[in-house]
Short mmCIF file of C-alpha atoms in Angstrom, two decimals:
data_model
loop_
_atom_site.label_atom_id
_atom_site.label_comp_id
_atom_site.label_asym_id
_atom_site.label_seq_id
_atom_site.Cartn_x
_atom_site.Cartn_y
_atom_site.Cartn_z
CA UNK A 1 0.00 0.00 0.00
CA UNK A 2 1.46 3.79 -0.60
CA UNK A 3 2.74 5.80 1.19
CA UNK A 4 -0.56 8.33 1.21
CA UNK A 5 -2.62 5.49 2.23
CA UNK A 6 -1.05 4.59 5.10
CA UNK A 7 -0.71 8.51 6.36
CA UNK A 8 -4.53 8.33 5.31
CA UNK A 9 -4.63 5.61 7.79
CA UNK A 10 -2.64 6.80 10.09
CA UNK A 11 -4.82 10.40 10.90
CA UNK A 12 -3.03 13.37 11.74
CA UNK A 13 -4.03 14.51 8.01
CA UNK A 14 -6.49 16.85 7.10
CA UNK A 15 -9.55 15.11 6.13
CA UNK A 16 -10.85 16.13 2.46
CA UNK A 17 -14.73 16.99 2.36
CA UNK A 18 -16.55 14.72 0.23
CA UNK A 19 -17.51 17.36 -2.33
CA UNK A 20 -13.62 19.13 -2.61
CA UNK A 21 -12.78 15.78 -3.99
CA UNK A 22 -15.55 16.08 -6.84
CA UNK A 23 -14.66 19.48 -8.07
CA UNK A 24 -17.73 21.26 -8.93
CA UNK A 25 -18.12 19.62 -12.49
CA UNK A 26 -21.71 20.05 -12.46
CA UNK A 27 -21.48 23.71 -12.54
CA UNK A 28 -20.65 24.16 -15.67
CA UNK A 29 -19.30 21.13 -16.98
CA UNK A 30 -17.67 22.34 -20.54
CA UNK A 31 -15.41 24.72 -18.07
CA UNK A 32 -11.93 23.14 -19.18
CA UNK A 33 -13.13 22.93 -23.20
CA UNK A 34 -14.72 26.36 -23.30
CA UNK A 35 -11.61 27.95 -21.34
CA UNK A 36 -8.90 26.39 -24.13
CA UNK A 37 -10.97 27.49 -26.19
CA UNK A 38 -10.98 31.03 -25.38
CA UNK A 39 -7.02 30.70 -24.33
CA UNK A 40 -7.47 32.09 -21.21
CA UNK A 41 -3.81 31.48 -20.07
CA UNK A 42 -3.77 35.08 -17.82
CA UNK A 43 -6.86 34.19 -16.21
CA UNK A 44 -5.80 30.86 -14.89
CA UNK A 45 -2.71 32.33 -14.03
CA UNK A 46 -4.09 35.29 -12.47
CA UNK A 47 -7.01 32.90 -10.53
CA UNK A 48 -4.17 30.52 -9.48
CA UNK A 49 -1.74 33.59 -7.76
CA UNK A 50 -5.23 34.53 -6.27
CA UNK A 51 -5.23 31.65 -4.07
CA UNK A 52 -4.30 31.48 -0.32
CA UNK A 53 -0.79 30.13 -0.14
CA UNK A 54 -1.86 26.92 1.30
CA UNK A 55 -3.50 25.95 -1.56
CA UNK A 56 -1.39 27.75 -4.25
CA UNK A 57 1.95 26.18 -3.88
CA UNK A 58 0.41 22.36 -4.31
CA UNK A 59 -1.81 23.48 -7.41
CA UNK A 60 1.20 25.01 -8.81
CA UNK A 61 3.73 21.82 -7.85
CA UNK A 62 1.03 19.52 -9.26
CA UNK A 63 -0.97 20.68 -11.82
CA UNK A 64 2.04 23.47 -13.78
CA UNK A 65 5.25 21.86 -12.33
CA UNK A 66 3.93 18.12 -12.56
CA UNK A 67 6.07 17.19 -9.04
CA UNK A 68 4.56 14.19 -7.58
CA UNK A 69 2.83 13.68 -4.09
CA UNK A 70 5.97 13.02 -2.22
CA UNK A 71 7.91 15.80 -3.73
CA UNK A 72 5.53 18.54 -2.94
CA UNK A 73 4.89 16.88 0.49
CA UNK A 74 9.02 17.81 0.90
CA UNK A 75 8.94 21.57 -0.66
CA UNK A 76 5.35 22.08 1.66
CA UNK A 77 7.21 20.76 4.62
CA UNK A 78 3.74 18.32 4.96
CA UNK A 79 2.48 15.04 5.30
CA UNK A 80 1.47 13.44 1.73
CA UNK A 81 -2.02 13.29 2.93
CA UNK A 82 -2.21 16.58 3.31
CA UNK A 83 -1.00 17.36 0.31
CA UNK A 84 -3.69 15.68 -1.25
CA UNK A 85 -6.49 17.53 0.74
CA UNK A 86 -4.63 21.11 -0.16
CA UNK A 87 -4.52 19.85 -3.71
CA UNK A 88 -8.02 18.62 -3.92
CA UNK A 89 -9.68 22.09 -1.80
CA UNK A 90 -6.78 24.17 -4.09
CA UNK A 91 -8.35 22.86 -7.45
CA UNK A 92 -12.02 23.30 -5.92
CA UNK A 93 -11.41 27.04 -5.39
CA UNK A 94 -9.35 27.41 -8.35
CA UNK A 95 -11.82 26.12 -10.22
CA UNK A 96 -15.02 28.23 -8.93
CA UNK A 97 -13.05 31.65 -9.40
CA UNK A 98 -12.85 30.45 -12.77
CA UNK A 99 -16.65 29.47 -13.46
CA UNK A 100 -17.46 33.09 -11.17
CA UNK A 101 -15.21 35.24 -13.78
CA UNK A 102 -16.33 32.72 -17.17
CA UNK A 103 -19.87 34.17 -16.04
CA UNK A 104 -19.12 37.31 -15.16
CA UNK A 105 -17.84 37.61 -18.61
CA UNK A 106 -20.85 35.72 -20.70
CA UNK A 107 -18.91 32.92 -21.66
CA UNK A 108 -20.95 30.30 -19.76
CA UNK A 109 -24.14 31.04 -19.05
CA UNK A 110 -25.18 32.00 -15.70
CA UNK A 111 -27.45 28.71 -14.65
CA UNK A 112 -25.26 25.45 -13.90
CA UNK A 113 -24.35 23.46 -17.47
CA UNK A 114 -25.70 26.14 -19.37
CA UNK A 115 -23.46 27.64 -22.25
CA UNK A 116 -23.63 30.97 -23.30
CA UNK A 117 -25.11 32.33 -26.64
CA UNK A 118 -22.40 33.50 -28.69
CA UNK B 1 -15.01 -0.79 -1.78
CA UNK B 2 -17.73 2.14 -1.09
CA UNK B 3 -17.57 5.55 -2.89
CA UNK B 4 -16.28 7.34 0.07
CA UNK B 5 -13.58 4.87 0.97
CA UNK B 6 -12.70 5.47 -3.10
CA UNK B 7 -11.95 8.96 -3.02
CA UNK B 8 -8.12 9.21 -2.49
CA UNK B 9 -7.83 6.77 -4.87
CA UNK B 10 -9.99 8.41 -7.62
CA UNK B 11 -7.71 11.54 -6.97
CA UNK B 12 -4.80 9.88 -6.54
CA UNK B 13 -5.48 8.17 -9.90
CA UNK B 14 -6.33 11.33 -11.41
CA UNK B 15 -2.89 12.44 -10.80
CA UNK B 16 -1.15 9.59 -11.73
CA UNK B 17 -0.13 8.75 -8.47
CA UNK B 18 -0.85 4.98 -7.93
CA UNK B 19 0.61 2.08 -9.03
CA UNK B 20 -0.34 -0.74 -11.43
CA UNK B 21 -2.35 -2.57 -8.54
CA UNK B 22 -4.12 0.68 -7.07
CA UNK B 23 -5.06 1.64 -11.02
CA UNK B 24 -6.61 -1.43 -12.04
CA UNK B 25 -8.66 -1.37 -8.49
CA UNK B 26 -9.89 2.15 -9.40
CA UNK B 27 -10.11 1.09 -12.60
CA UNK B 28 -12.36 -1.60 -11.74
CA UNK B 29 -14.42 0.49 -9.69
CA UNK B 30 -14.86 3.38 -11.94
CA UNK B 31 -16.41 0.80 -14.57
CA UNK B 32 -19.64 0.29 -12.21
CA UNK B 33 -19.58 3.69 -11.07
CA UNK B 34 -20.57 6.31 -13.26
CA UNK B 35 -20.71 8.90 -9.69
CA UNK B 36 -16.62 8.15 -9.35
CA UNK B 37 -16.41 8.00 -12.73
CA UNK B 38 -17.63 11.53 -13.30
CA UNK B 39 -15.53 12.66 -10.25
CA UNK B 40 -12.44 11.02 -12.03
CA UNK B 41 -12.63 12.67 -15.50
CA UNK B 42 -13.42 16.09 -14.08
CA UNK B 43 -10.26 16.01 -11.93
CA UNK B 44 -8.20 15.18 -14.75
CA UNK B 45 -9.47 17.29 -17.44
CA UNK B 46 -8.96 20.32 -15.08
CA UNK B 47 -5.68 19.21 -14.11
CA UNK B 48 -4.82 19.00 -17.33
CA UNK B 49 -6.63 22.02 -19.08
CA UNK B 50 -4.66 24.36 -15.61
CA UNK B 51 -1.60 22.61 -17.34
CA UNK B 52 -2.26 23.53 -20.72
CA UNK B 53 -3.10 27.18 -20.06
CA UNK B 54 -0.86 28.22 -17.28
CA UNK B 55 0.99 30.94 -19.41
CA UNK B 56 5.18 30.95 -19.79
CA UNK B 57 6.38 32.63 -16.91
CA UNK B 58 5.39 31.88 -13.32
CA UNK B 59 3.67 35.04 -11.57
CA UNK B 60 6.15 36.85 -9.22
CA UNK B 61 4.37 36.14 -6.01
CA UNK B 62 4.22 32.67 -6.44
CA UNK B 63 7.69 32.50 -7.01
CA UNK B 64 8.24 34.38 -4.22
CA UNK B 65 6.41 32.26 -2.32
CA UNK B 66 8.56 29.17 -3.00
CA UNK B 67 11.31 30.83 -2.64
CA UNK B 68 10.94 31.92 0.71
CA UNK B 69 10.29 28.18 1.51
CA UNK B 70 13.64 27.26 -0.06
CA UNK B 71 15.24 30.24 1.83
CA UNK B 72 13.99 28.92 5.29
CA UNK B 73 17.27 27.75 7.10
CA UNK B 74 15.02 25.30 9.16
CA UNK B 75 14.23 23.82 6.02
CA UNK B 76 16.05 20.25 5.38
CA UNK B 77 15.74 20.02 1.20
CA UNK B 78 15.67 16.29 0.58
CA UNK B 79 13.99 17.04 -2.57
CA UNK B 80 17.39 18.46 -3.61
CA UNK B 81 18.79 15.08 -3.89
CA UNK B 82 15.66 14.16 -6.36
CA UNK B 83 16.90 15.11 -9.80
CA UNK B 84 13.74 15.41 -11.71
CA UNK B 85 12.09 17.27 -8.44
CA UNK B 86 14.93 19.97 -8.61
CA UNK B 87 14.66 20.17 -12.05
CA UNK B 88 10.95 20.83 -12.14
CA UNK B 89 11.08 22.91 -9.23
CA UNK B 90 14.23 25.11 -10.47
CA UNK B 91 12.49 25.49 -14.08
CA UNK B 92 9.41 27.10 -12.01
CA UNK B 93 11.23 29.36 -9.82
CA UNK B 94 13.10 30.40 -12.54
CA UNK B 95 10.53 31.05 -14.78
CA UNK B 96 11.74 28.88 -17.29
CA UNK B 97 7.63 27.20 -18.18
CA UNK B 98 7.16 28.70 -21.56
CA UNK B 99 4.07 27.58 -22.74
CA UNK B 100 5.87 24.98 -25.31
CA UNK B 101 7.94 23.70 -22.84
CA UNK B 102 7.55 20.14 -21.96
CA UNK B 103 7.37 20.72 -17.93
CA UNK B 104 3.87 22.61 -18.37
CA UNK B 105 2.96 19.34 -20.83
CA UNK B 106 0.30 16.99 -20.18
CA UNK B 107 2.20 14.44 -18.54
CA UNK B 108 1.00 11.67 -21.28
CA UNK B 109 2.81 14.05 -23.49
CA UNK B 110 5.75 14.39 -21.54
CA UNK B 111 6.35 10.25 -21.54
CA UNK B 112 5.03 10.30 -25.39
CA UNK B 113 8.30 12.63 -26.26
CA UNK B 114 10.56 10.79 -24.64
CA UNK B 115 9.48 7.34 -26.05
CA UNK B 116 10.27 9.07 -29.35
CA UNK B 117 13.20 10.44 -28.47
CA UNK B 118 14.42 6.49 -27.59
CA UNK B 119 13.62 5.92 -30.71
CA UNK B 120 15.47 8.55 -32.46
CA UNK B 121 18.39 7.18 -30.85
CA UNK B 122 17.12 3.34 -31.81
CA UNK B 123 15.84 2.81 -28.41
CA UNK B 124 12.01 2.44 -29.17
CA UNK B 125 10.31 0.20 -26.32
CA UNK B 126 9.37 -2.39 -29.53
CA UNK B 127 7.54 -5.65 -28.69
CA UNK B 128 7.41 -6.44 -32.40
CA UNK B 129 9.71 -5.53 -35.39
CA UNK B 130 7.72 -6.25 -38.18
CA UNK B 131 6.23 -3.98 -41.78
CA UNK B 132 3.55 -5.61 -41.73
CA UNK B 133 0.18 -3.80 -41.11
CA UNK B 134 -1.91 -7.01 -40.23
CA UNK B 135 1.34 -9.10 -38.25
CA UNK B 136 1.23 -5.70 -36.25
CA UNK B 137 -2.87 -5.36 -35.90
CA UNK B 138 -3.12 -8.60 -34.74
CA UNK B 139 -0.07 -7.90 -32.19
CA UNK B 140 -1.68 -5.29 -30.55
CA UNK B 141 -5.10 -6.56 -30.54
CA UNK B 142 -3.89 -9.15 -28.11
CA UNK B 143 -1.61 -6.38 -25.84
CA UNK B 144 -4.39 -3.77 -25.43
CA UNK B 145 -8.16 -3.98 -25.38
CA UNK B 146 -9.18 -0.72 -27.03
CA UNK B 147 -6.64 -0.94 -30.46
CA UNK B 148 -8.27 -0.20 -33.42
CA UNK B 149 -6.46 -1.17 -36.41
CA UNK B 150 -4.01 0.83 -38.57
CA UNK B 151 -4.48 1.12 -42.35
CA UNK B 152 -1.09 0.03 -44.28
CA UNK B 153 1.44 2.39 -44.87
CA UNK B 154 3.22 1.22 -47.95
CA UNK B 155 2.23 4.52 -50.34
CA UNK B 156 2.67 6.76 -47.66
CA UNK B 157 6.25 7.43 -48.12
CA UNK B 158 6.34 5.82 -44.22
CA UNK B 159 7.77 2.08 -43.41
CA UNK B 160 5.81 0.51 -40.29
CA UNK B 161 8.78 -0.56 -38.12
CA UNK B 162 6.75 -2.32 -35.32
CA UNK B 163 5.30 -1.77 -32.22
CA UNK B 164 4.93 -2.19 -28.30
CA UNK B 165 3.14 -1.25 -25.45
CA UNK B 166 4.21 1.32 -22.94
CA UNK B 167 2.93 3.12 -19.95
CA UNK B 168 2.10 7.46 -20.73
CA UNK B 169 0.79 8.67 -17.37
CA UNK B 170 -0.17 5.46 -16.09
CA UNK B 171 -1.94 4.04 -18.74
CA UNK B 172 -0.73 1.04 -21.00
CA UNK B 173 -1.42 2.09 -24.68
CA UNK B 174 -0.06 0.58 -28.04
CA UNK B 175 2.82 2.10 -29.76
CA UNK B 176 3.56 2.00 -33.43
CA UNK B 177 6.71 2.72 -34.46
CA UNK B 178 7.43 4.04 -38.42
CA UNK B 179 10.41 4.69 -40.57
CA UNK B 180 10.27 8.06 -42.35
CA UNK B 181 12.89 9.95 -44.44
CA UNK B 182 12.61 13.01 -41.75
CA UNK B 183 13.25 10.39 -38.58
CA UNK B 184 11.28 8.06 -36.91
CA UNK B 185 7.40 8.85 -36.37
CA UNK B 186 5.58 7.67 -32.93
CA UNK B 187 1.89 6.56 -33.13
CA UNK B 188 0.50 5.80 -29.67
CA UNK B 189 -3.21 4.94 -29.62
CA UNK B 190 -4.73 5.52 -26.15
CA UNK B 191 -8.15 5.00 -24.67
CA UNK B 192 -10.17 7.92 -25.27
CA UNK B 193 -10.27 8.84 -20.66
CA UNK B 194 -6.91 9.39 -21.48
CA UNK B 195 -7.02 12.19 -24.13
CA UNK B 196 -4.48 15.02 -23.07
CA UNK B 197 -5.86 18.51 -23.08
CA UNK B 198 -2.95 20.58 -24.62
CA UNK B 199 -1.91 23.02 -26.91
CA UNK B 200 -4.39 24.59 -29.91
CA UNK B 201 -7.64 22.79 -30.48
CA UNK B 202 -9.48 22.18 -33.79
CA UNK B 203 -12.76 20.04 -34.67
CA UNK B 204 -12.65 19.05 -37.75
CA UNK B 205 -16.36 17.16 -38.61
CA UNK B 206 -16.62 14.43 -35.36
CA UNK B 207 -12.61 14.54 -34.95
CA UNK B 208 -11.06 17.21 -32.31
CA UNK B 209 -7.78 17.94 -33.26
CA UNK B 210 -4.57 19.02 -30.73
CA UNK B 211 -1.08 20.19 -31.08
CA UNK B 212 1.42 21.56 -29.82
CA UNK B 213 5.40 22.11 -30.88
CA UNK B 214 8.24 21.10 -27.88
CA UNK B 215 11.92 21.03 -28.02
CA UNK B 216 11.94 20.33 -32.17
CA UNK B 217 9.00 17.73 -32.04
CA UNK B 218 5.24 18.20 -33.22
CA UNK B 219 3.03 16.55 -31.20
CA UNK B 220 -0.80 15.92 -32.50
CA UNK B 221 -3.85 14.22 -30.80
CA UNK B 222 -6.86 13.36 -32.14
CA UNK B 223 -9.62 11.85 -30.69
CA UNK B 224 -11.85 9.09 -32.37
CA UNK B 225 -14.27 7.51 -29.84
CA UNK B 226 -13.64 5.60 -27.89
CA UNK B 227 -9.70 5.94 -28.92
CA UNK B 228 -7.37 8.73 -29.28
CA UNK B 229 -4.37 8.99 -30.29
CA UNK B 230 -0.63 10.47 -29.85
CA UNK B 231 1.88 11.21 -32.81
CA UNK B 232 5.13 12.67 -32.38
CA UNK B 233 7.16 13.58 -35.28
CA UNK B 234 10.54 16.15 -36.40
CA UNK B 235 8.20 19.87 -36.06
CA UNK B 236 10.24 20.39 -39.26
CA UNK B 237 8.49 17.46 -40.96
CA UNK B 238 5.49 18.96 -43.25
CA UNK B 239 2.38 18.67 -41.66
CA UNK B 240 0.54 16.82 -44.68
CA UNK B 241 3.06 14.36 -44.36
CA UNK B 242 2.54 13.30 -40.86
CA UNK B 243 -1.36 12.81 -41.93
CA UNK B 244 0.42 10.25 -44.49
CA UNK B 245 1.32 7.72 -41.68
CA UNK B 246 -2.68 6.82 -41.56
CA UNK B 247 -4.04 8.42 -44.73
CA UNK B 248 -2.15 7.62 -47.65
CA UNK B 249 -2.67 9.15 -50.88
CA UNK B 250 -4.35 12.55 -50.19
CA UNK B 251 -5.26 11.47 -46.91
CA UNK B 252 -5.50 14.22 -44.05
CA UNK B 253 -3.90 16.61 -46.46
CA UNK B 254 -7.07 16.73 -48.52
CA UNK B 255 -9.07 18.72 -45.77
CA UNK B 256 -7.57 22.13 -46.67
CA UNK B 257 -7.36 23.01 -42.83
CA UNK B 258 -4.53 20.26 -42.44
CA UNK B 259 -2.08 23.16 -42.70
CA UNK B 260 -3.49 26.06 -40.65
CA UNK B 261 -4.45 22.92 -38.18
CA UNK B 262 -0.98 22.17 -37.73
CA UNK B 263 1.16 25.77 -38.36
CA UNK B 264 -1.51 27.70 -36.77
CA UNK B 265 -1.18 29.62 -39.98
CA UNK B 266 -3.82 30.10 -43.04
CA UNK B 267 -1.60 30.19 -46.11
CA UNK B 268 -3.85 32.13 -47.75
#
């Protein structure tokens, strides 16, 4: 078993909610397409720096550096399963600035799933 | 196993954390669970689309951030003695992520280039050296589940050279290796949850179309349910020609968006 199980097993690790872990997909679930799409490379960047530390560093390690579990578990000074629950709450907020600001700007519409009319 | 009791291992998945065991146990779960399922592809396709997008530099503060971690004297740096850690981690601080460069890649990319680039160097991860289009379909048929067969190549100015199996990101896919007169090309047919979001997008009819340009290589995806697929080729090879490998005679090149698809550039 890995080494994030057993810390899992072991407690002492910040627990993830049940709904961090399913990032909100049904609000708007064409987010990722419709954001390639429109290349919005500053906005990710500029949601991602918006983040509380806590959360940014792991997002960043993970998702833009592509360090694994253990790796960013040594920069964030952290237990793996921690890094997990940062990563997993990170991605969750991350991910609801950007459906907040793809509304805000018309390019999903404003009810859950619904795209806008370009 | 219970939903609940799934959840680090749908994430860790997701991130291709877990092993060959833990995959084909989440694996097994996700194909009776369309809930986990869901959960699954959302996490990756963000993952991967925050990848994709994340623009060349990284911001200032973030930088800052890390580097006030790796400033810390109480700080021990084990990860220091990891090579591809420190390499990752010095090519962020430094700002050294342009948006073609392969650290910001899709990590089925990543592993996709450097297959090829064994095999520029005669190194390809082959299971069977054969030109034949049917020795090789039937090959493959019996390594991998989802392989859909390959036309022949024999008027396509490319030689099949055979094929294998290897691992991008965690998942086992079918490689096909050909000869060309510009280097070696690299086919990799994957099952369509493992589609990498990267790069410039274009739908052409039912086929999405991807690609992106890293260290000298072109690297195209195309999705064709339920497979996708990976080909890496010299960027300096023509574009119409790497359409060749699958469509010979005027194959891709015949759609006239073949060439803005793959330069990003309307020659008219």
């Amino acid at each position: 078993m890995s080494g994030w199980r057993r810390e899992h097993r072991h407690g002492g690790v910040e627990r993830t909610q049940h709904l961090e872990l399913l990032l909100p997909g049904d609000a708007c679930p064409d987010l990722e397409e419709l954001l390639i799409e429109q290349r919005w490379s500053e906005e990710v960047r500029e949601a991602l720096v918006g983040l509380p530390e806590t959360y940014r560093v792991p997002v960043f390690l993970k998702d833009v550096a592509g360090l694994a579990y253990r790796e960013i578990a040594e920069v964030a000074g952290c237990p793996l399963g921690t890094v997990m629950s940062r990563l997993a709450r990170g991605r969750a907020l991350l991910r609801s600035a950007l459906v907040r600001q793809a509304r805000e700007r018309g390019i999903v519409g404003a009810r859950p799933g619904e795209r806008a009319v370009r | 196993m219970n939903c609940r009791a799934m959840h680090d291992r749908v994430q860790a998945y997701a991130d291709d954390e877990l092993g060959v065991e833990g995959a084909i146990e989440v694996e097994a779960h996700l194909a009776g669970c369309s809930a986990c399922r869901g959960a699954f592809e959302s996490q990756r396709a963000f993952r991967q689309m925050v990848g994709a997008l994340y623009p060349q530099q990284a911001p200032p503060d973030l930088e800052r951030g890390i580097s006030a971690r790796l400033r810390s004297p109480a700080r021990r740096w084990p990860l220091l003695a990891s090579g591809i850690a420190a390499a990752a981690l010095v090519a962020g601080l430094a700002g050294l992520l342009t948006r073609g460069s392969e650290a910001a890649l899709p990590s089925e990319v990543r592993a996709a280039l450097e297959v090829h680039r064994a095999a520029e160097h005669g190194g390809a991860p082959l299971g069977l050296a054969s030109h034949d289009a049917g020795e090789i379909n039937r090959w493959l048929h019996r390594e991998v589940p989802f392989f859909a067969d390959l036309p022949s190549a024999e008027t396509s100015g490319f030689a099949l050279h055979g094929a294998g199996t290897v691992k991008l990101a965690g998942t086992r896919v079918a490689y096909v290796l050909y000869d060309g007169t510009s280097g070696p090309v690299s086919l990799f047919v994957l099952p369509r949850h493992a589609w990498p979001a990267m790069g410039r997008q274009l739908r052409s009819g039912t086929v999405e179309f991807r690609w992106i340009e890293a260290g000298g290589h072109r690297v195209l995806a195309w999705t064709h349910d339920p497979v996708s697929y990976l080909l890496v080729s010299d960027a300096a090879l023509a574009p119409s020609q790497t359409c060749a490998v699958c469509h010979t005679g005027t194959g891709g090149a015949a759609d006239p968006r073949t060439n803005i698809l793959l330069t990003g550039e309307n020659p008219s």
